[in-house]
Amino acid sequence: MKTRSISAGGGGPLLEVEGLAISLGTMTITTSMSIALERGESIAIVGESGSGKSVTARAIAGLLPSGLDATGAITFDGMSLMPLPERERRKVRGYRVSMLMQDPFTMLNPLMCCGDHIDEMLRARPEFASRAARANEVQRRLEEVGISDPDVARRLPFQLSGGMCQRVAMAAALARDPDLLIADEPTTALDVTSQAEIMKLLADVQRERHMGLILVTHNLRLAFATCQRVYVLYAGSILEVGDAIAIERQPFHPYTLGLLLSDPPVDIRVPNLVAMRGSVPRAAEVVDRCSFADRCDWASAVCRALKPPLVARDGLRFTACLRQDEIQSEIDARRATVLSEEPKRLSPGEARECLVRVNSLAKTFSGGRGRPVRAVRDVSFYIRSGECVGLVGESGSGKTTIGRCLVGLENPTSGDIVIGGISAADYGAMEKRDLARIRRSIQMVFQDAYSTLNPRHSVGRALSEALGASVGATSPATPERVASLLAEVGLSAAYANRRPVSLSGGERQRVAIARALAVKPAILVCDEPVSALDVSVQAQVLNLFRRLQVEHALSYLFITHDLAVLRQIAERIYVLYLGEIVEHGPTEKVIGDPQHPYTRRLVQSIPRGTMQLTR
């Protein structure tokens, strides 16, 4: 099924993909799909992890990993790419088709200066034969992506922030002036302001050069705010295609609806995020039926008996749902209902006990060449019993350093931390009894759950060890106690026998939360616990945090760069900038009516798509 848009320019489409299917031996990775891109057009390929987004993008670029095979047709500017030998594909890839990866550190050689990455791309062009000409062009290319400091060209990647490295990687990807740029999750690892800057740069460059752009992302807000058309992928199949504005206003497929409702809105607080149950199946498991049927509230017997084709429904809208005509009114009604529900009002916390009080906290690290780096400066805040307090700011603002000071992983240079009435500024100087009380009172949930779990140990062993350190741990950590702990975070007892490598990102984070709960803490420090998760899994974990807060009267210090996430969970927010608190107050007031210029910049940096989710 052709899914071309109305031509954005003469001379035919820039890219046509017809019947592209990817396999590993006899195992299906993606089913037959068609994608079209006009000259100067931007399209987004969206979906959860495991949907086939990145592998499809790599197939288009001719960068499939060894062992994977692609069939079908890929035509670029009238040239058929699939039959070309690798030697000929290289003349297209990197010159006319370029790719920007998610992690800039995988694109940049850690032993090469940043400017050399761009210089390398320019050497084949005769006008840059001399070193001086290339040096001038390197600086011009860096300025094009917002880097005006000439010293950056001489620095190594590790000496730059993630946002700066992504700018360098973008400059290198654009150095040969490609006709098509494929950007695979280019902002996932960045904070919201860096994300906004990178996407603005991409949009500006695309417009100036009339370049085609394929954005691969799980961030729907980003896709709707950036691209003209959207392809929704699930389990290796395209489920919906259409104009970004039209899809955002009225999704046709239940999966698209699920993604939209899972995404936390920034302008309202909803009672509960609508989290889709289950997870993405392998494409090979659903090749002969609707891939979304097991997670769909409208699935019927026919959905499990037939593979829905992608068919035109409304002009240039396409969907692969056999029952779309029957259920469209119900899809519309569900979205309207969710967005119109009144959230539970947060109860005033003035009478609640103050569990954590931080006074004039400062932390200075030793920098390069003996230069001190002041990561945190004169920070004061408090957390009440049963309260969620948000700590928000860009990368490098000092958020994580504060969290690590609270749990004793860093010692502050000055200031005081009081937890449960005990001074906890220096864990090493505390009496043994007080230290044991503090360690049971406060626990930390990290961003990367996988790195905090021993890959050689089963989930059951990890939780048993944590239970052994719980309050009054005189009884053994029995399988029943482990199962009870898993049930707290919505996992079955069978997970006790599994190892971290066999778990999804959301399941690992649930295990990490269960381990933190084992000692029955009063406070959880949550450091970017949902930033690496798909929107649907993020919704599940945020709902879990909400439930645990109510059931256990937990207090949270919730560290994040995402104000939309904080809108759904935090009662109060502290905004950090360069290690200092520049604004604080109730969540609704800070986000709805920011007073400090930096807070306003954070709010304005959030991609909001083409419409506001207001009542």
Coordinates of N, CA, C and O in Angstrom, one line a residue, residues 479-607:
P479 N 10.8 -17.4 49.9 CA 10.1 -17.1 48.6 C 8.8 -16.4 48.7 O 8.5 -15.6 47.8
E480 N 8.1 -16.6 49.8 CA 6.8 -15.9 50.0 C 7.0 -14.4 50.2 O 6.3 -13.6 49.7
R481 N 8.1 -14.1 50.9 CA 8.3 -12.6 51.1 C 8.8 -12.0 49.9 O 8.5 -10.8 49.6
V482 N 9.6 -12.7 49.1 CA 10.1 -12.2 47.8 C 8.9 -12.0 46.8 O 8.7 -11.0 46.2
A483 N 8.0 -13.0 46.8 CA 6.8 -12.9 46.0 C 5.9 -11.7 46.4 O 5.3 -11.1 45.5
S484 N 5.8 -11.5 47.7 CA 5.0 -10.4 48.2 C 5.6 -9.1 47.7 O 4.9 -8.1 47.3
L485 N 6.9 -9.0 47.7 CA 7.6 -7.8 47.3 C 7.4 -7.5 45.8 O 7.2 -6.4 45.4
L486 N 7.5 -8.6 45.0 CA 7.2 -8.5 43.6 C 5.8 -8.1 43.3 O 5.5 -7.3 42.4
A487 N 4.9 -8.6 44.1 CA 3.5 -8.2 43.9 C 3.2 -6.7 44.2 O 2.4 -6.1 43.5
E488 N 4.0 -6.2 45.1 CA 3.9 -4.7 45.4 C 4.1 -3.9 44.2 O 3.5 -2.8 44.0
V489 N 5.0 -4.4 43.3 CA 5.3 -3.6 42.1 C 4.7 -4.1 40.8 O 5.1 -3.8 39.7
G490 N 3.7 -5.0 41.0 CA 2.9 -5.5 39.9 C 3.6 -6.6 39.1 O 3.3 -6.8 37.9
L491 N 4.5 -7.4 39.7 CA 5.1 -8.5 39.0 C 4.7 -9.8 39.7 O 4.6 -9.9 40.9
S492 N 4.7 -10.9 38.9 CA 4.3 -12.2 39.5 C 5.5 -12.8 40.1 O 6.7 -12.4 39.9
A493 N 5.3 -13.9 40.9 CA 6.3 -14.6 41.7 C 7.3 -15.2 40.7 O 8.5 -15.4 41.1
A494 N 6.9 -15.5 39.5 CA 7.8 -16.2 38.5 C 9.0 -15.3 38.2 O 10.0 -15.9 37.7
Y495 N 8.9 -14.0 38.3 CA 10.0 -13.2 38.0 C 11.2 -13.4 38.9 O 12.3 -13.0 38.6
A496 N 11.0 -14.0 40.1 CA 12.1 -14.3 41.0 C 13.2 -15.2 40.4 O 14.4 -15.1 40.7
N497 N 12.8 -16.0 39.4 CA 13.8 -16.9 38.8 C 14.5 -16.3 37.6 O 15.3 -16.9 37.0
R498 N 14.1 -15.1 37.2 CA 14.7 -14.5 36.0 C 15.9 -13.6 36.3 O 16.0 -13.1 37.4
R499 N 16.7 -13.4 35.3 CA 17.9 -12.5 35.5 C 17.6 -11.2 34.7 O 16.8 -11.1 33.8
P500 N 18.3 -10.1 35.1 CA 18.1 -8.8 34.6 C 18.1 -8.8 33.0 O 17.3 -8.0 32.4
V501 N 18.9 -9.5 32.4 CA 19.0 -9.5 30.9 C 17.7 -9.9 30.2 O 17.5 -9.5 29.1
S502 N 16.9 -10.7 30.9 CA 15.7 -11.2 30.3 C 14.5 -10.3 30.6 O 13.4 -10.6 30.2
L503 N 14.7 -9.2 31.2 CA 13.6 -8.3 31.6 C 13.6 -7.1 30.6 O 14.7 -6.6 30.1
S504 N 12.4 -6.5 30.5 CA 12.3 -5.2 29.7 C 12.7 -4.1 30.6 O 12.9 -4.3 31.8
G505 N 12.9 -2.9 30.0 CA 13.3 -1.7 30.8 C 12.3 -1.4 31.9 O 12.8 -1.1 33.0
G506 N 11.0 -1.5 31.6 CA 10.0 -1.3 32.7 C 10.1 -2.3 33.8 O 9.9 -2.0 35.0
E507 N 10.3 -3.6 33.4 CA 10.4 -4.6 34.4 C 11.6 -4.5 35.3 O 11.5 -4.7 36.5
R508 N 12.7 -4.1 34.7 CA 13.9 -3.8 35.5 C 13.7 -2.7 36.5 O 14.1 -2.8 37.7
Q509 N 13.0 -1.7 36.0 CA 12.8 -0.5 36.9 C 11.8 -0.9 38.1 O 12.0 -0.5 39.2
R510 N 10.9 -1.8 37.8 CA 10.0 -2.3 38.9 C 10.8 -3.1 39.9 O 10.5 -3.0 41.1
V511 N 11.7 -4.0 39.4 CA 12.5 -4.7 40.3 C 13.4 -3.8 41.2 O 13.6 -4.0 42.4
A512 N 13.9 -2.8 40.5 CA 14.7 -1.8 41.3 C 13.9 -1.1 42.4 O 14.4 -0.9 43.5
I513 N 12.7 -0.8 42.1 CA 11.8 -0.2 43.0 C 11.5 -1.2 44.2 O 11.5 -0.8 45.3
A514 N 11.2 -2.4 43.8 CA 10.9 -3.5 44.8 C 12.1 -3.6 45.8 O 11.9 -3.7 47.0
R515 N 13.3 -3.6 45.2 CA 14.5 -3.7 46.1 C 14.6 -2.5 47.0 O 14.9 -2.7 48.2
A516 N 14.3 -1.4 46.5 CA 14.3 -0.2 47.4 C 13.3 -0.3 48.5 O 13.5 0.2 49.6
L517 N 12.1 -0.9 48.2 CA 11.0 -1.0 49.2 C 11.3 -2.1 50.2 O 10.6 -2.1 51.2
A518 N 12.3 -2.9 50.0 CA 12.5 -4.1 50.9 C 12.8 -3.7 52.3 O 12.4 -4.3 53.2
V519 N 13.4 -2.5 52.5 CA 13.8 -2.1 53.8 C 12.7 -1.2 54.4 O 12.9 -0.6 55.5
K520 N 11.6 -1.1 53.8 CA 10.4 -0.3 54.2 C 10.8 1.2 54.5 O 10.7 1.7 55.6
P521 N 11.4 1.8 53.5 CA 11.8 3.2 53.7 C 10.7 4.2 53.8 O 9.5 3.9 53.4
A522 N 11.0 5.4 54.4 CA 10.0 6.4 54.4 C 10.2 7.4 53.2 O 9.2 8.1 52.9
I523 N 11.4 7.4 52.7 CA 11.7 8.3 51.6 C 12.4 7.6 50.4 O 13.3 6.8 50.7
L524 N 12.0 7.9 49.2 CA 12.7 7.4 48.0 C 13.2 8.6 47.2 O 12.5 9.5 46.9
V525 N 14.5 8.5 46.9 CA 15.1 9.5 46.0 C 15.1 8.8 44.7 O 15.8 7.8 44.4
C526 N 14.4 9.4 43.7 CA 14.2 8.8 42.4 C 14.9 9.7 41.4 O 14.5 10.8 41.1
D527 N 16.0 9.2 40.9 CA 16.9 10.0 40.0 C 16.6 9.6 38.5 O 17.0 8.6 38.0
E528 N 15.8 10.4 37.8 CA 15.4 10.2 36.4 C 14.9 8.7 36.2 O 15.3 8.0 35.3
P529 N 13.9 8.2 37.1 CA 13.6 6.8 37.0 C 12.8 6.4 35.8 O 12.6 5.2 35.5
V530 N 12.2 7.4 35.0 CA 11.4 7.1 33.8 C 11.9 7.7 32.5 O 11.3 7.5 31.5
S531 N 13.1 8.4 32.6 CA 13.5 9.1 31.4 C 13.9 8.2 30.2 O 13.9 8.6 29.1
A532 N 14.3 7.0 30.5 CA 14.8 6.1 29.5 C 13.7 5.1 29.0 O 14.0 4.2 28.2
L533 N 12.5 5.3 29.5 CA 11.4 4.4 29.2 C 10.5 4.9 28.1 O 10.3 6.1 27.9
D534 N 9.9 4.0 27.3 CA 8.8 4.3 26.4 C 7.7 5.0 27.1 O 7.5 4.8 28.3
V535 N 6.9 5.8 26.4 CA 5.8 6.5 27.0 C 4.8 5.6 27.7 O 4.3 5.9 28.8
S536 N 4.5 4.4 27.1 CA 3.5 3.5 27.7 C 4.1 2.9 29.0 O 3.4 2.7 30.0
V537 N 5.4 2.5 29.0 CA 6.0 1.9 30.2 C 6.2 3.0 31.2 O 6.0 2.8 32.4
Q538 N 6.5 4.2 30.7 CA 6.6 5.4 31.7 C 5.3 5.6 32.4 O 5.3 5.8 33.6
A539 N 4.2 5.5 31.7 CA 2.9 5.7 32.4 C 2.7 4.6 33.4 O 2.2 4.9 34.5
Q540 N 3.0 3.4 33.1 CA 2.9 2.3 34.1 C 3.7 2.5 35.3 O 3.2 2.4 36.5
V541 N 5.0 3.0 35.2 CA 5.8 3.2 36.3 C 5.4 4.4 37.1 O 5.4 4.4 38.4
L542 N 4.9 5.5 36.4 CA 4.4 6.7 37.2 C 3.2 6.3 38.0 O 3.0 6.7 39.1
N543 N 2.3 5.5 37.4 CA 1.1 5.1 38.1 C 1.5 4.2 39.3 O 0.9 4.3 40.4
L544 N 2.5 3.4 39.1 CA 3.0 2.6 40.3 C 3.6 3.5 41.4 O 3.3 3.3 42.6
F545 N 4.3 4.5 41.0 CA 4.8 5.4 42.1 C 3.7 6.1 42.8 O 3.7 6.3 44.0
R546 N 2.7 6.5 42.1 CA 1.5 7.1 42.7 C 0.8 6.2 43.7 O 0.5 6.6 44.8
R547 N 0.6 4.9 43.3 CA -0.1 3.9 44.1 C 0.8 3.6 45.4 O 0.2 3.6 46.5
L548 N 2.1 3.5 45.2 CA 2.9 3.2 46.4 C 3.0 4.3 47.3 O 3.0 4.1 48.6
Q549 N 2.9 5.5 46.8 CA 2.9 6.7 47.7 C 1.7 6.7 48.6 O 1.8 7.0 49.8
V550 N 0.6 6.4 48.0 CA -0.7 6.3 48.8 C -0.7 5.1 49.8 O -1.0 5.3 51.0
E551 N -0.3 4.0 49.3 CA -0.4 2.8 50.1 C 0.6 2.7 51.3 O 0.3 2.2 52.3
H552 N 1.8 3.3 51.1 CA 2.9 3.2 52.1 C 3.2 4.6 52.7 O 4.2 4.7 53.4
A553 N 2.4 5.6 52.3 CA 2.7 7.0 52.8 C 4.2 7.4 52.5 O 4.8 8.0 53.3
L554 N 4.6 7.0 51.3 CA 6.0 7.3 51.0 C 6.2 8.8 50.6 O 5.3 9.4 50.1
S555 N 7.4 9.3 50.9 CA 7.8 10.6 50.4 C 8.8 10.4 49.3 O 9.6 9.4 49.3
Y556 N 8.8 11.3 48.3 CA 9.7 11.2 47.2 C 10.4 12.5 47.0 O 9.9 13.6 47.1
L557 N 11.7 12.3 46.7 CA 12.4 13.4 46.0 C 12.6 12.9 44.5 O 13.3 12.0 44.3
F558 N 11.8 13.5 43.6 CA 11.7 13.1 42.3 C 12.6 14.0 41.4 O 12.2 15.1 41.1
I559 N 13.7 13.4 40.9 CA 14.7 14.2 40.1 C 14.4 13.9 38.7 O 14.4 12.8 38.2
T560 N 14.3 15.0 37.9 CA 14.0 14.8 36.4 C 14.3 16.1 35.7 O 14.4 17.2 36.3
H561 N 14.4 16.0 34.4 CA 14.4 17.2 33.5 C 13.1 17.4 32.8 O 12.9 18.4 32.1
D562 N 12.1 16.6 33.1 CA 10.8 16.6 32.4 C 9.7 17.2 33.3 O 9.2 16.5 34.2
L563 N 9.3 18.4 33.0 CA 8.3 19.1 33.7 C 6.9 18.4 33.5 O 6.0 18.4 34.4
A564 N 6.7 17.8 32.4 CA 5.4 17.1 32.1 C 5.3 15.9 33.1 O 4.2 15.6 33.5
V565 N 6.4 15.2 33.4 CA 6.3 14.1 34.3 C 6.1 14.6 35.7 O 5.2 14.1 36.4
L566 N 6.7 15.7 36.1 CA 6.5 16.3 37.4 C 5.1 16.8 37.6 O 4.5 16.7 38.7
R567 N 4.5 17.3 36.5 CA 3.1 17.7 36.6 C 2.2 16.6 37.1 O 1.2 16.9 37.8
Q568 N 2.5 15.4 36.8 CA 1.6 14.2 37.1 C 1.9 13.6 38.5 O 1.1 12.8 39.0
I569 N 3.0 14.0 39.1 CA 3.4 13.3 40.4 C 3.8 14.2 41.5 O 3.6 13.8 42.7
A570 N 4.3 15.4 41.3 CA 4.9 16.2 42.3 C 3.9 17.2 42.9 O 3.1 17.8 42.1
E571 N 4.0 17.4 44.2 CA 3.1 18.5 44.8 C 3.8 19.8 44.8 O 3.2 20.9 44.6
R572 N 5.1 19.8 45.0 CA 5.9 21.0 44.9 C 7.2 20.8 44.1 O 7.6 19.7 43.9
I573 N 7.7 21.9 43.5 CA 8.9 21.8 42.6 C 9.9 22.8 43.0 O 9.6 23.9 43.4
Y574 N 11.2 22.3 43.0 CA 12.3 23.2 43.1 C 13.1 23.2 41.8 O 13.4 22.1 41.2
V575 N 13.3 24.4 41.2 CA 14.0 24.5 39.9 C 15.4 24.9 40.1 O 15.8 25.9 40.8
L576 N 16.3 24.0 39.6 CA 17.8 24.2 39.8 C 18.4 24.8 38.5 O 18.1 24.3 37.4
Y577 N 19.3 25.7 38.7 CA 20.1 26.3 37.5 C 21.5 26.5 38.0 O 21.7 27.3 39.0
L578 N 22.4 25.9 37.4 CA 23.9 26.0 37.7 C 24.1 25.8 39.2 O 24.8 26.6 39.9
G579 N 23.4 24.8 39.8 CA 23.6 24.5 41.2 C 22.8 25.3 42.2 O 23.0 25.0 43.4
E580 N 22.0 26.2 41.7 CA 21.3 27.0 42.7 C 19.8 26.9 42.4 O 19.3 26.7 41.3
I581 N 19.0 27.0 43.4 CA 17.5 27.0 43.3 C 17.1 28.4 42.9 O 17.3 29.4 43.6
V582 N 16.4 28.5 41.7 CA 16.0 29.8 41.2 C 14.5 30.0 41.3 O 14.1 31.2 41.2
E583 N 13.8 29.0 41.6 CA 12.3 29.1 41.8 C 11.8 27.9 42.5 O 12.3 26.8 42.2
H584 N 10.8 28.1 43.3 CA 10.2 26.9 43.9 C 8.7 27.3 44.3 O 8.4 28.5 44.4
G585 N 7.9 26.3 44.5 CA 6.5 26.5 44.8 C 5.7 25.3 44.4 O 6.1 24.3 44.0
P586 N 4.3 25.4 44.6 CA 3.4 24.4 44.2 C 3.6 24.1 42.7 O 3.8 25.0 41.9
T587 N 3.4 22.8 42.3 CA 3.6 22.4 40.9 C 2.8 23.2 40.0 O 3.3 23.7 38.9
E588 N 1.5 23.3 40.3 CA 0.6 24.0 39.3 C 1.1 25.5 39.1 O 1.0 26.0 38.0
K589 N 1.5 26.1 40.1 CA 1.9 27.5 40.0 C 3.3 27.6 39.2 O 3.4 28.5 38.4
V590 N 4.2 26.8 39.6 CA 5.6 26.9 38.9 C 5.4 26.6 37.4 O 6.1 27.3 36.6
I591 N 4.7 25.6 37.1 CA 4.5 25.2 35.6 C 3.5 26.1 34.9 O 3.8 26.6 33.8
G592 N 2.4 26.4 35.6 CA 1.4 27.3 35.0 C 1.7 28.7 34.9 O 1.3 29.4 34.0
D593 N 2.5 29.2 35.8 CA 2.9 30.7 35.9 C 4.3 30.9 36.3 O 4.6 31.4 37.4
P594 N 5.3 30.4 35.5 CA 6.7 30.5 35.9 C 7.1 31.9 36.0 O 6.8 32.8 35.2
Q595 N 7.9 32.2 37.1 CA 8.4 33.6 37.3 C 9.8 33.8 36.8 O 10.1 34.9 36.4
H596 N 10.7 32.8 37.0 CA 12.1 33.0 36.7 C 12.3 32.8 35.2 O 11.7 31.9 34.6
P597 N 13.1 33.6 34.5 CA 13.4 33.4 33.1 C 13.8 31.9 32.7 O 13.4 31.4 31.7
Y598 N 14.6 31.3 33.6 CA 15.0 29.9 33.3 C 13.9 29.0 33.4 O 13.8 28.1 32.5
T599 N 13.0 29.1 34.4 CA 11.8 28.2 34.5 C 11.0 28.4 33.2 O 10.4 27.4 32.7
R600 N 10.8 29.7 32.8 CA 10.0 29.9 31.6 C 10.6 29.2 30.4 O 9.9 28.6 29.5
R601 N 12.0 29.2 30.3 CA 12.7 28.6 29.2 C 12.5 27.0 29.3 O 12.3 26.4 28.2
L602 N 12.5 26.5 30.5 CA 12.2 25.0 30.6 C 10.8 24.7 30.1 O 10.6 23.7 29.4
V603 N 9.8 25.5 30.5 CA 8.4 25.2 30.1 C 8.3 25.4 28.6 O 7.6 24.6 27.9
Q604 N 8.9 26.4 28.0 CA 8.8 26.7 26.6 C 9.5 25.6 25.8 O 9.2 25.4 24.6
S605 N 10.5 24.9 26.4 CA 11.3 23.9 25.6 C 10.5 22.6 25.5 O 10.9 21.8 24.7
I606 N 9.4 22.4 26.2 CA 8.7 21.1 26.1 C 8.0 21.1 24.8 O 7.2 21.9 24.5
P607 N 8.3 20.0 24.0 CA 7.5 19.9 22.7 C 6.1 19.6 23.0 O 5.7 18.7 23.8

